[in-house]
Coordinates of C-alpha atoms in Angstrom, one line a residue:
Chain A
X242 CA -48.5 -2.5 37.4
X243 CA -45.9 -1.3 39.6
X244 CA -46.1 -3.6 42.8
X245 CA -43.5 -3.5 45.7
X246 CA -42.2 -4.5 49.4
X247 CA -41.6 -1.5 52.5
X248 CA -38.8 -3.5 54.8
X249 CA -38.1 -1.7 58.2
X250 CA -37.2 -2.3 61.8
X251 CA -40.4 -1.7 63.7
X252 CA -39.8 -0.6 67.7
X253 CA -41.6 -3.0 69.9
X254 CA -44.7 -1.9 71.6
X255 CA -44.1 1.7 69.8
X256 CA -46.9 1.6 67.8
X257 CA -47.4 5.3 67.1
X258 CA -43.7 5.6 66.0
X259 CA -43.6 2.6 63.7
X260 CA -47.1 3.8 62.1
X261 CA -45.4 7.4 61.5
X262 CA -42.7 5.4 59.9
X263 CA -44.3 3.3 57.2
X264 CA -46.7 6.4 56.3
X265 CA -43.3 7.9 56.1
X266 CA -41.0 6.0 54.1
X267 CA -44.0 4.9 52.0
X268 CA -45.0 8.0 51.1
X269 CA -41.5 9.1 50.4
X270 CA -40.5 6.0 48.8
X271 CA -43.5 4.2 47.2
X272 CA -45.0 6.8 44.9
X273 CA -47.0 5.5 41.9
X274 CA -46.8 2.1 43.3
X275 CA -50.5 -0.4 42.8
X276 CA -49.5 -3.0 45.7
X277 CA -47.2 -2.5 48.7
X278 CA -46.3 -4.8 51.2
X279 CA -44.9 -4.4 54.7
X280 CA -43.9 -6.7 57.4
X281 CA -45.8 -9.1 59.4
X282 CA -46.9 -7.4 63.0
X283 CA -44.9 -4.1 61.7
X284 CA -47.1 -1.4 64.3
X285 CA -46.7 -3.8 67.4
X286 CA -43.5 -6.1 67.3
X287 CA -42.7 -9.4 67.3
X288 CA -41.3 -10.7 70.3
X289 CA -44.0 -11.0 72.8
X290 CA -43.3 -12.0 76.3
X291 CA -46.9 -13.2 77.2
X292 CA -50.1 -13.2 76.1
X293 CA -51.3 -10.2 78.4
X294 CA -48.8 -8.6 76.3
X295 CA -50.1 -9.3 72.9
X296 CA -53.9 -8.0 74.3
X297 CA -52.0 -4.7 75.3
X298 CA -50.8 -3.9 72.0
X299 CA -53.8 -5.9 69.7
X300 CA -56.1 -3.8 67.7
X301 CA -59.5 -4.4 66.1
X302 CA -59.1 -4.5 61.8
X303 CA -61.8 -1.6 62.3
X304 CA -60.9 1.9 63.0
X305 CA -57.9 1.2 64.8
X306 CA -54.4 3.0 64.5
X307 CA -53.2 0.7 62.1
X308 CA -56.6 0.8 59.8
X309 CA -56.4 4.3 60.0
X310 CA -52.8 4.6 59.4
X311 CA -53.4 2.2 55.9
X312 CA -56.1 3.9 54.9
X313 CA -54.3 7.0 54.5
X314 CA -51.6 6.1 53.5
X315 CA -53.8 3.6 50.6
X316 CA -55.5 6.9 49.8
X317 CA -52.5 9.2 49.3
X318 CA -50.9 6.6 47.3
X319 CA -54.1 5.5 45.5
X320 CA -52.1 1.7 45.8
X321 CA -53.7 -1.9 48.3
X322 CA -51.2 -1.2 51.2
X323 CA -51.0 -4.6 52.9
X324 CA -49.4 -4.6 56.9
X325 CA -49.4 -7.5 59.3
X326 CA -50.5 -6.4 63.0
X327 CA -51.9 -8.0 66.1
X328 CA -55.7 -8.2 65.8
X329 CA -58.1 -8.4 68.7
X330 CA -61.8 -9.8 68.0
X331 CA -63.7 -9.7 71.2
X332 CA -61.4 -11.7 73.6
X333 CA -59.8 -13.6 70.3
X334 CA -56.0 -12.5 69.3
X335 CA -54.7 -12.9 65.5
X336 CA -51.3 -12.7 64.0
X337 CA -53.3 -11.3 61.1
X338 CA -52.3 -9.0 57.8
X339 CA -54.6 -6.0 57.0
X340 CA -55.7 -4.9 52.9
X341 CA -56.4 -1.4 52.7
X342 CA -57.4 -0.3 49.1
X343 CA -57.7 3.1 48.0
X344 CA -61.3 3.7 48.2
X345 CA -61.0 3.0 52.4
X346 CA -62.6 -0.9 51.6
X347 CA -60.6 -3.5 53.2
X348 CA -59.8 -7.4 54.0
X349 CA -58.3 -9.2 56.9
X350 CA -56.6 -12.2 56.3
X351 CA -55.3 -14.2 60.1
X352 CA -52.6 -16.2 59.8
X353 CA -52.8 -20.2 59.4
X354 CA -50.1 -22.0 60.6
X355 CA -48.3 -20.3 63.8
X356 CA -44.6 -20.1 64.4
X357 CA -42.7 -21.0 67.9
X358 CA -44.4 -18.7 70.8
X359 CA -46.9 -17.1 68.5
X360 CA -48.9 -20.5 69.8
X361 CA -49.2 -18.8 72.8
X362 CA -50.2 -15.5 71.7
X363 CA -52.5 -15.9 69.4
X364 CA -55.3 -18.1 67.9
X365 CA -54.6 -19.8 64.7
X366 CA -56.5 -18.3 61.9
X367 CA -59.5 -19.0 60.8
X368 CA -60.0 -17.3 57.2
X369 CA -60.3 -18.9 53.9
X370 CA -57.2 -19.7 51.8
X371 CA -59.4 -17.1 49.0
X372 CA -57.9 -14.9 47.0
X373 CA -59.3 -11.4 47.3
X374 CA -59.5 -9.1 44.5
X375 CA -57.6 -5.5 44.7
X376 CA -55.3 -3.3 42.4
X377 CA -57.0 -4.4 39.9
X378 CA -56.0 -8.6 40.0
X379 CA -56.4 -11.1 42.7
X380 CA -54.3 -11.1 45.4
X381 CA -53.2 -14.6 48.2
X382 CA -52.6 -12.9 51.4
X383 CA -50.4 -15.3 53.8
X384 CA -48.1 -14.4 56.6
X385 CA -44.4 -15.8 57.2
X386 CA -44.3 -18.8 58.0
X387 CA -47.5 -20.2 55.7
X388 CA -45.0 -20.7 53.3
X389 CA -43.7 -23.4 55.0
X390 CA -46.9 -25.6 54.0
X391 CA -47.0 -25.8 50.2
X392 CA -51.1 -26.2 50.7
X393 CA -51.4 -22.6 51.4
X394 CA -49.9 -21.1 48.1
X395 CA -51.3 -24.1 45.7
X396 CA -55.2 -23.1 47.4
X397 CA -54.7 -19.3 47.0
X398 CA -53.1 -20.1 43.3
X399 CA -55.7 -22.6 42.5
X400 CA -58.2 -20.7 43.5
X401 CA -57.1 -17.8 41.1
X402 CA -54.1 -15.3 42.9
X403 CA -51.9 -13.6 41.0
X404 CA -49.8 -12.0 43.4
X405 CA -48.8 -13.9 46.8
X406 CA -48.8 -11.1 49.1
X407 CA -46.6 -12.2 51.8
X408 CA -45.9 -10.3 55.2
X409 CA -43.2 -11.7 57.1
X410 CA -40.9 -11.2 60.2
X411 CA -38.4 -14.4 58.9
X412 CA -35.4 -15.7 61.3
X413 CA -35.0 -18.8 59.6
X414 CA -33.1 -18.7 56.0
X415 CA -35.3 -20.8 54.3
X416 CA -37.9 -18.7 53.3
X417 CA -36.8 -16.4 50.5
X418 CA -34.9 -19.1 48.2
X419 CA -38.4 -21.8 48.9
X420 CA -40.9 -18.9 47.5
X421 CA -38.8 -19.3 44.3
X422 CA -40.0 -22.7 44.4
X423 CA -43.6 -21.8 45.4
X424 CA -44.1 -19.5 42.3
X425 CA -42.6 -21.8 40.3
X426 CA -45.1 -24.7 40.7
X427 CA -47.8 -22.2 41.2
X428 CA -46.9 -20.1 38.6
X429 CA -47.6 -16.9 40.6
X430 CA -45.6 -13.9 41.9
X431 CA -44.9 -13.5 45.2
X432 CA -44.0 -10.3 47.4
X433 CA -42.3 -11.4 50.7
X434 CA -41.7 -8.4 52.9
X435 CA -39.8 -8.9 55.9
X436 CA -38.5 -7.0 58.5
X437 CA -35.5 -6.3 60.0
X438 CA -33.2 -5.8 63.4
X439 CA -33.4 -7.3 66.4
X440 CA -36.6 -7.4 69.2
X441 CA -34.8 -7.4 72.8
X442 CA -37.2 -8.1 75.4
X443 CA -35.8 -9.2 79.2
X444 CA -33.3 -11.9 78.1
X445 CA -35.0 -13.1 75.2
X446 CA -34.0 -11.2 71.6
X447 CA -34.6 -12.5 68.1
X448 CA -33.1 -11.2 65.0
X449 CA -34.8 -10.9 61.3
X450 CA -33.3 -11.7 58.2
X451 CA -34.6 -8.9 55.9
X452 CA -34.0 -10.3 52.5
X453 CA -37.7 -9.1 51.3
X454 CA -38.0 -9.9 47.6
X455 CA -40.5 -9.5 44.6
X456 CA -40.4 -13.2 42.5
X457 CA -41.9 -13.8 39.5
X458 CA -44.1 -16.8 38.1
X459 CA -41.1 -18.4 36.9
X460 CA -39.6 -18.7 40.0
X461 CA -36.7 -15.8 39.2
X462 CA -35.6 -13.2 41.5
X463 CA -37.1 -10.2 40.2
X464 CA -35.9 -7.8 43.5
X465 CA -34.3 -8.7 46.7
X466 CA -33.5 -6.3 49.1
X467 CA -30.4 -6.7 51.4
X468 CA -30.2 -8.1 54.9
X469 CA -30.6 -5.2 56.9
X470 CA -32.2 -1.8 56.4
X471 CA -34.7 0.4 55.4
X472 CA -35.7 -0.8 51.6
X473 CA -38.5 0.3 49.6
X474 CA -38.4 -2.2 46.4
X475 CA -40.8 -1.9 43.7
X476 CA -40.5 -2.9 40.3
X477 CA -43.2 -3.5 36.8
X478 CA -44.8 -7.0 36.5
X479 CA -48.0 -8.4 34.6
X480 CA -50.2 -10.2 36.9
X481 CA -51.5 -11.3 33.5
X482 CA -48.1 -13.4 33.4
X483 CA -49.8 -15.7 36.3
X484 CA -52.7 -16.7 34.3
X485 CA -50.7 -19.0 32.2
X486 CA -50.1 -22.1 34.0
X487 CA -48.2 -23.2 31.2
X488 CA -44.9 -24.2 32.2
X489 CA -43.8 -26.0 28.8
X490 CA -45.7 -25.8 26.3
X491 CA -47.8 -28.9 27.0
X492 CA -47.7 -28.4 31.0
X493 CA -50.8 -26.7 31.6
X494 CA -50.3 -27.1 35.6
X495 CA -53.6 -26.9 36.6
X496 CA -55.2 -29.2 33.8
X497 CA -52.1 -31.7 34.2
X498 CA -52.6 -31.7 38.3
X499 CA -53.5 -35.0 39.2
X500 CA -56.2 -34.3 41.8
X501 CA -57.5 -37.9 41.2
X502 CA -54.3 -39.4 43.4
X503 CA -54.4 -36.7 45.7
X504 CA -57.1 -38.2 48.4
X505 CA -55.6 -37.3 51.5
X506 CA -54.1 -33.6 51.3
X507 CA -57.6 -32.2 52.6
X508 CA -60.1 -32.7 55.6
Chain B
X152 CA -27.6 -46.7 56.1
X153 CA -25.6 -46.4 53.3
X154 CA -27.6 -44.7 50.2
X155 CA -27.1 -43.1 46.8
X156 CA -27.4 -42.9 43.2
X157 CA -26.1 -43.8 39.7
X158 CA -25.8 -41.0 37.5
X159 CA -24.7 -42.6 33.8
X160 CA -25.5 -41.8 30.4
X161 CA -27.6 -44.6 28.6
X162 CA -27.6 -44.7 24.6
X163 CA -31.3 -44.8 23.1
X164 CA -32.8 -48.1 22.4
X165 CA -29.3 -49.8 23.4
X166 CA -30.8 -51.9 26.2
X167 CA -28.7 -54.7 26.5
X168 CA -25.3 -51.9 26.4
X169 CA -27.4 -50.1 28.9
X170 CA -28.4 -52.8 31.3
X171 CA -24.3 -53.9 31.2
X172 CA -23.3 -50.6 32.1
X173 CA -25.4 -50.3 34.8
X174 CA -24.6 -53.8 36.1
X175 CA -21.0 -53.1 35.4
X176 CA -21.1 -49.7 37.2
X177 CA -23.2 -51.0 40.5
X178 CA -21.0 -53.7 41.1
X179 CA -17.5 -52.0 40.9
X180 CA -18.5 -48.7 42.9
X181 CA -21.4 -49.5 44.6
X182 CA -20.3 -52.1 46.8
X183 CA -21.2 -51.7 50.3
X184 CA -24.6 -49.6 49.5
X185 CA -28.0 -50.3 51.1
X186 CA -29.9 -48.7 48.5
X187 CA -29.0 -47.0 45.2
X188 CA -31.4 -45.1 42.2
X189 CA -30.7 -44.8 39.1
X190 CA -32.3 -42.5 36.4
X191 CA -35.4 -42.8 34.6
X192 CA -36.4 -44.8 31.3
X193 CA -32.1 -45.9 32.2
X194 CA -32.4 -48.9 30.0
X195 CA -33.9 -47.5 27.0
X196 CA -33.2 -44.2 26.7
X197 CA -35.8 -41.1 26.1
X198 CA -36.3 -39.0 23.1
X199 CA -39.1 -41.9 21.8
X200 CA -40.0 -40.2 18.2
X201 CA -43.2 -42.1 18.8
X202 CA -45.5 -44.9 20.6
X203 CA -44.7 -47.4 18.3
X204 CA -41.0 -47.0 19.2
X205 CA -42.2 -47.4 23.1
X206 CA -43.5 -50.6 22.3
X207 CA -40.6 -52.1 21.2
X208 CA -38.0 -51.1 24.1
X209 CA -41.0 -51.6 26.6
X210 CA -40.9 -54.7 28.6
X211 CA -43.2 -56.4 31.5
X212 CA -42.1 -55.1 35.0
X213 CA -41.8 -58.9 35.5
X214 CA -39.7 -61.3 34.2
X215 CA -38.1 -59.0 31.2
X216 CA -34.4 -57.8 30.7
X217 CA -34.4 -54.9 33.2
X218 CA -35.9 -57.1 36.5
X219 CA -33.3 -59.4 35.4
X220 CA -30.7 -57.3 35.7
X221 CA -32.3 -55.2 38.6
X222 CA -32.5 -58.5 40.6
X223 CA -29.2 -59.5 39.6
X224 CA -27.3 -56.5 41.1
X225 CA -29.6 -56.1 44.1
X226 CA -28.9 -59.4 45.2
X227 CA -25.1 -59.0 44.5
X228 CA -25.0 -56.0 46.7
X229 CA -27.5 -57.0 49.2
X230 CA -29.0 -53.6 48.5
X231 CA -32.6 -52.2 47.4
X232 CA -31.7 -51.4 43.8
X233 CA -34.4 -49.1 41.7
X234 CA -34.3 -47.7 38.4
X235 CA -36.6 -46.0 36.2
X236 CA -37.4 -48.6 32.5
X237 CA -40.2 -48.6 30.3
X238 CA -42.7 -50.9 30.9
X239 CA -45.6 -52.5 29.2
X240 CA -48.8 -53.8 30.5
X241 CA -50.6 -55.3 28.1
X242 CA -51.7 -52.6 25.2
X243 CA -50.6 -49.8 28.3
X244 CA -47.1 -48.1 28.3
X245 CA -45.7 -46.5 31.7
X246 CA -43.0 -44.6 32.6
X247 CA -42.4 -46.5 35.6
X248 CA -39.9 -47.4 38.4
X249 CA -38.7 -50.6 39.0
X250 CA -37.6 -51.4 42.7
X251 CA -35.9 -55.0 43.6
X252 CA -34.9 -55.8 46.9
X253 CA -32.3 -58.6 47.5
X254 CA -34.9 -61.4 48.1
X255 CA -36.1 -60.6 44.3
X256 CA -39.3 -59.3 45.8
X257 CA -39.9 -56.3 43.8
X258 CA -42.9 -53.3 43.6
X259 CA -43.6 -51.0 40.4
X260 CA -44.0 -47.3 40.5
X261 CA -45.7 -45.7 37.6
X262 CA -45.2 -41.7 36.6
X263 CA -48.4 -39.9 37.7
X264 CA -46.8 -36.7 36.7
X265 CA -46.3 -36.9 32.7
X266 CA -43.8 -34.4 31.1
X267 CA -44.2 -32.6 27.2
X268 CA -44.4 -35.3 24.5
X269 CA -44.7 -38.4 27.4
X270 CA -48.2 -37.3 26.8
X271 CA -47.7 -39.2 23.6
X272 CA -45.7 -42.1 24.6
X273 CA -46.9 -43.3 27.9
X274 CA -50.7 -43.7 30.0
X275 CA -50.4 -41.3 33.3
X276 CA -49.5 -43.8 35.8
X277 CA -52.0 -45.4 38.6
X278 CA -49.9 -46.2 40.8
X279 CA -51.3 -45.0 44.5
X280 CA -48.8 -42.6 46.5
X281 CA -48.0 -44.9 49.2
X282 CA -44.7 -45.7 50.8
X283 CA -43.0 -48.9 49.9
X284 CA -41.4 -51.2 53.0
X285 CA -37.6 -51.6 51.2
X286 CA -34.2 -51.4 52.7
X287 CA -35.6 -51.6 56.4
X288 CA -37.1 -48.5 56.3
X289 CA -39.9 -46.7 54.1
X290 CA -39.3 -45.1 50.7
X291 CA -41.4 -42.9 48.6
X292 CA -41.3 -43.8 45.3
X293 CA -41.5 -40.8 42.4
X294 CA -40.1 -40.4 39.1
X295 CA -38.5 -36.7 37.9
X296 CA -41.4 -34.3 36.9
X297 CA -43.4 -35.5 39.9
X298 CA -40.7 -33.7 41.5
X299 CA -43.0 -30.6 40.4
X300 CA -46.3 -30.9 42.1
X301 CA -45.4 -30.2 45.5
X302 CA -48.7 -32.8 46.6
X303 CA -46.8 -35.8 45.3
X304 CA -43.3 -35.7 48.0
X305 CA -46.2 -34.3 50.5
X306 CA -49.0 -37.8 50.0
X307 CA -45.5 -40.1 50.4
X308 CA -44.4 -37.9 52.8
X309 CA -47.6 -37.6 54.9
X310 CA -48.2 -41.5 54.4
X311 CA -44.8 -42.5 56.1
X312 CA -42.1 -42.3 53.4
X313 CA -38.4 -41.5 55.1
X314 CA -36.6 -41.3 51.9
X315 CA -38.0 -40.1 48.5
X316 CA -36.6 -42.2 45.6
X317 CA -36.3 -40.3 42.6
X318 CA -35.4 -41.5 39.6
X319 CA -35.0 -38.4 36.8
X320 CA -34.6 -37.5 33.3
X321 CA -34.0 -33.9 34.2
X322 CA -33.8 -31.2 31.1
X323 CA -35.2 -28.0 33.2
X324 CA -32.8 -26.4 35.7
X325 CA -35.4 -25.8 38.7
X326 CA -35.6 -29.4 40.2
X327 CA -32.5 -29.7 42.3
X328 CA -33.0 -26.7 44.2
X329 CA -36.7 -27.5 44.3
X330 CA -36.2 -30.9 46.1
X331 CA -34.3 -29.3 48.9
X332 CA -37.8 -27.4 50.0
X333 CA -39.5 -30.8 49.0
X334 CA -37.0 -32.2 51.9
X335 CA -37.1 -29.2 54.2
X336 CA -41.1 -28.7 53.7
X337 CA -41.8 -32.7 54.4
X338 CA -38.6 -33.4 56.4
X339 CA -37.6 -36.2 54.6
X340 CA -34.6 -37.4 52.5
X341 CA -34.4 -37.7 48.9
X342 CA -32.3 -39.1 46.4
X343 CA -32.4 -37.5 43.2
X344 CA -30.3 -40.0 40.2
X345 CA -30.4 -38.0 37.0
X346 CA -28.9 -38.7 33.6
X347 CA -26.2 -37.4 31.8
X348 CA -25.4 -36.2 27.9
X349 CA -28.1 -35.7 24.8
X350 CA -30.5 -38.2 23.1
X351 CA -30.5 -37.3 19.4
X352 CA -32.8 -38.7 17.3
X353 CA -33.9 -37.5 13.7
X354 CA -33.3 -33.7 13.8
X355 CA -34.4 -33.9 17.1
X356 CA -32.1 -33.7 20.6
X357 CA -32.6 -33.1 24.1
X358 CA -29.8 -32.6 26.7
X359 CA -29.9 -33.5 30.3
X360 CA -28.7 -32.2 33.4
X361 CA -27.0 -34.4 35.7
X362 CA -26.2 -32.6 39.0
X363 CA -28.0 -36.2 40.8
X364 CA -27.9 -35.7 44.7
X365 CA -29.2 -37.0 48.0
X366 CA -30.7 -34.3 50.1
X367 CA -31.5 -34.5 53.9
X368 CA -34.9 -33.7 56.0
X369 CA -33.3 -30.2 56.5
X370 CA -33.0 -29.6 53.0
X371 CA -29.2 -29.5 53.1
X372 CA -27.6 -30.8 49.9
X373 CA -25.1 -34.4 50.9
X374 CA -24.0 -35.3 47.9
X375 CA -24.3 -33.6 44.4
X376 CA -22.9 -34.8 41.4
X377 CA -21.6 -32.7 38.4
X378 CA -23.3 -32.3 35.5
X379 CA -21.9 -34.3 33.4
X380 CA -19.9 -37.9 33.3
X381 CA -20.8 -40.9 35.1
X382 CA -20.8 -40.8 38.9
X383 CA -21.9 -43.1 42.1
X384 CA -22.5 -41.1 45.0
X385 CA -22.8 -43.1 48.2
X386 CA -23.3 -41.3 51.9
X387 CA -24.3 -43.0 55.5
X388 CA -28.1 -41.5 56.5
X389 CA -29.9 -42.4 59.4
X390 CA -33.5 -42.3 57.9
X391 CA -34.8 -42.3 61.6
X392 CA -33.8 -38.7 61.3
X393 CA -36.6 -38.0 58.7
X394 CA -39.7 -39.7 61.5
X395 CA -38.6 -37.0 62.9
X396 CA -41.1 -33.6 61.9
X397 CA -40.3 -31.3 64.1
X398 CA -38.7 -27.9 62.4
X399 CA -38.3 -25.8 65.7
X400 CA -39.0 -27.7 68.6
X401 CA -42.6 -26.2 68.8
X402 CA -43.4 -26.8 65.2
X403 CA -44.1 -30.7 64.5
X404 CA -45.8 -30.2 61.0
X405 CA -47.8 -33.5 60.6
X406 CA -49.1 -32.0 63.7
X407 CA -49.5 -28.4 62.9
X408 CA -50.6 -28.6 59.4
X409 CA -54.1 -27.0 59.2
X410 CA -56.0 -29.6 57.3
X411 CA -59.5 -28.2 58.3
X412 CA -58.4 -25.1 55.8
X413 CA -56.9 -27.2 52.9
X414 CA -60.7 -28.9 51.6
X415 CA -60.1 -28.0 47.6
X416 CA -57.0 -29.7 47.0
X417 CA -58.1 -33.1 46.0
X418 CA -61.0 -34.6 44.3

C-alpha cells in the first residue's frame, strides 16, 4: 500500500484557507495514496491565546468544515485522510485527530497527554488507546506529543496497529529521531506529519520543526521531509511487515514481554 | 558525583585473566569515581555453546571469585562498583548483575529481558524492578537487552531510580541511540558499559559493539566511547538533576502521564 504525510504551514484562525489548501495539495500531490496524514490542528492553528479562542475556532467531528473538507477529499482520493483539528463536544474542547475513509465512515481519536498551554485550551482526551481498522489494516491514531509516553504506542501496537498514524505540530527536536525508537520496540510503522512556520499571535510566536517522516518497523527512516515547506511524502510499505514481532529470530516481542514484572505501568 | 563505565574486552571462560583485568583497569583509571559499570557476563565471557558450559563459569552471587573481586575494587575506590557475571543459584543460571558498595554490602540483579540463545543458557530473571539505595543516591539496575522493552527503564524509573545502570553485551546497533529516549522519555541518567571485540567459539563468533556511554535526563550523550579498545569513561553528574521530571516547565511527566488510559500493559 502506498501510505504518506501532507506537511504545510496552516494560517491561524483561517480555517477556510487552510481547508482549500490540504484539499489542494492533496489532491495534487497524493494521488493513488491508501493513508495520508496531515498535521495536528492543521484547519485552526496552534497557538491559542485563550480558551475563548479555541471555542471560536473548535468544530464538532460531525458535519463540520473540516469533516466535510476530509470527506471529500477521502472520496476523491479513495485513501483514510487523517487531520488533527480543534473539536467541540457540547461545552468540552479536544486537541483531537479526525479518520475519514473513503466510504464517508469515520473515527475521532482526542489526544492524551497535552503539551504546554494546550492544558488550558483543551480537555485531555478521553478515547481508548485502540487501534481502528481502515485502508485495509489497523491503524494507532496519536497526536504529537503522545510520543513522548512510550505507553501510548506499546497499547496501540499491542493491541494490533500496524501503522502509527501520528499528527503533529513538533517544536521540540526530539520527536522524529525517538519514533525510530518507538517502531523499533513496537515493531510498527509510524507516519509523523508535522507542520511548519511560525504562529505569531500578540507577542507570543512559536515555530515548527517540519521534519514529517514515514519509519518503518525496523526503526529505519523510510522518508523524511525537510525542515520547512510544503511536502507531500508518500512511499510503498507492507503493513503485513508489522505483524512479525520478531526482532531476531528468537525475539518474538510480544511473547518475550515480560508482563509478569510489569505491575505498576497501569491504573 | 563522579560516574562511568569500563568498557574492556574479556576472553571466554578466562575468569581469573578477566577478573585481573578488570581489577587492574579500575584501580589505575578509575580512581576518584563514585560509581563505575562494567559490561555484562564480564568475567566469563558470552558465546556459551551450551548450559553445561554455564555451569561451570557460573558462580554464587555470594562469596565466589567475582564478589571477591567486586568487593575488592569497590572498597579500594570507595565507589559502588557493578558488573554483569554469571551466576548460579542452586540448579538455576542468571544473567545477572552484581553491585558492591564499599561497605561490601552488595544486591543482585537478574536479566528479565533474555536475548537469542540466553533462552538456552540462563532462567528469565526474578528479580523485582525496584531501585537500589547505592552511591547516595538511587540506581536502576538493568542489564543490555532490557534496554529494549521501553516498560523496564519506565518501572525503575517510575519507582525512584536517578541513574540506570546498564551493564551490556551489545551485538545490534539500535541500543545507544535508544537509551537517549529511554533518558529523555524517563528523565533520568544512564550508564551504558558495553564490551568490546568477538567471542569465537567452535565455528561460531559474535562481535560486539562498544560505543559504552553515560547519557543525561535530557537525553544528551556525556561520554561515549569508541567502538573498539578498552576505555574508562568518568564524568561529574548531579543525579538530583534526574528528581527532577519536568520536560517544559508545564509538563512534569510522573504527573501528567495518563495512567487511567494505560490498563492493558501489565498482568
Amino acid at each position: 500500500m502506498q501510505v504518506g504525510y501532507l506537511q504545510f504551514c496552516p494560517s491561524f484562525g483561517e480555517t477556510e484557507r487552510n481547508l482549500e489548501a490540504m484539499e489542494r495539495i492533496a489532491t495534487e500531490h497524493a494521488r493513488g495514496v491508501d493513508l495520508l496524514v496531515l498535521p495536528e490542528l492543521a484547519t485552526s492553528g496552534y497557538l491559542f491565546l485563550s480558551r475563548d479562542e479555541v471555542h471560536r475556532y473548535a468544530e464538532p467531528a460531525a458535519g463540520g468544515p473540516t469533516h466535510r473538507c476530509l470527506e471529500k477529499i477521502a472520496r476523491d482520493l479513495g485513501a483514510a485522510v487523517i487531520s488533527g483539528f480543534a473539536e467541540r463536544a457540547g461545552e468540552r474542547l479536544y486537541n483531537s485527530a479526525l479518520l475519514l475513509r473513503p466510504d464517508g465512515s469515520s473515527h475521532v481519536y482526542r489526544k492524551a497527554q497535552l503539551f504546554l498551554d494546550e492544558k488550558d485550551w483543551f480537555e485531555a482526551g478521553d478515547s481508548p488507546l485502540e487501534p481502528v481498522a481502515a485502508a485495509g489494516t489497523d491503524l494507532g491514531l496519536m497526536i504529537c506529543f503522545d510520543w513522548y509516553y512510550p505507553e501510548v504506542a506499546r497499547l496501540l501496537s499491542l493491541r494490533g496497529a500496524r501503522i502509527l498514524c501520528h499528527p503533529s505540530n513538533l517544536v521540540l527536536p526530539h520527536c522524529p529521531e525517538a519514533m525510530r525508537t518507538r517502531c523499533l520496540e513496537n515493531r510498527v510503522y509510524a507516519i509523523t506529519a508535522n507542520r511548519t512556520g511560525t504562529d505569531r499571535r500578540g507577542d507570543r510566536s512559536l515555530s515548527f520543526i517540519g521534519s514529517s517522516q514515514v519509519v518503518g518497523p525496523d526503526g529505519r527512516v523510510l522518508l523524511r521531509a525537510p525542515s520547512e515547506g510544503t511536502h507531500v511524502g508518500i512511499v510503498e510499505i507492507d503493513p503485513e511487515r508489522a505483524a512479525d514481532k520478531n526482532l531476531t529470530g528468537r525475539n518474538v516481542w510480544t511473547e518475550d514481554r515480560r508482563s509478569d514484572l510489569f505491575g505498576g505501568l497501569s491504573g
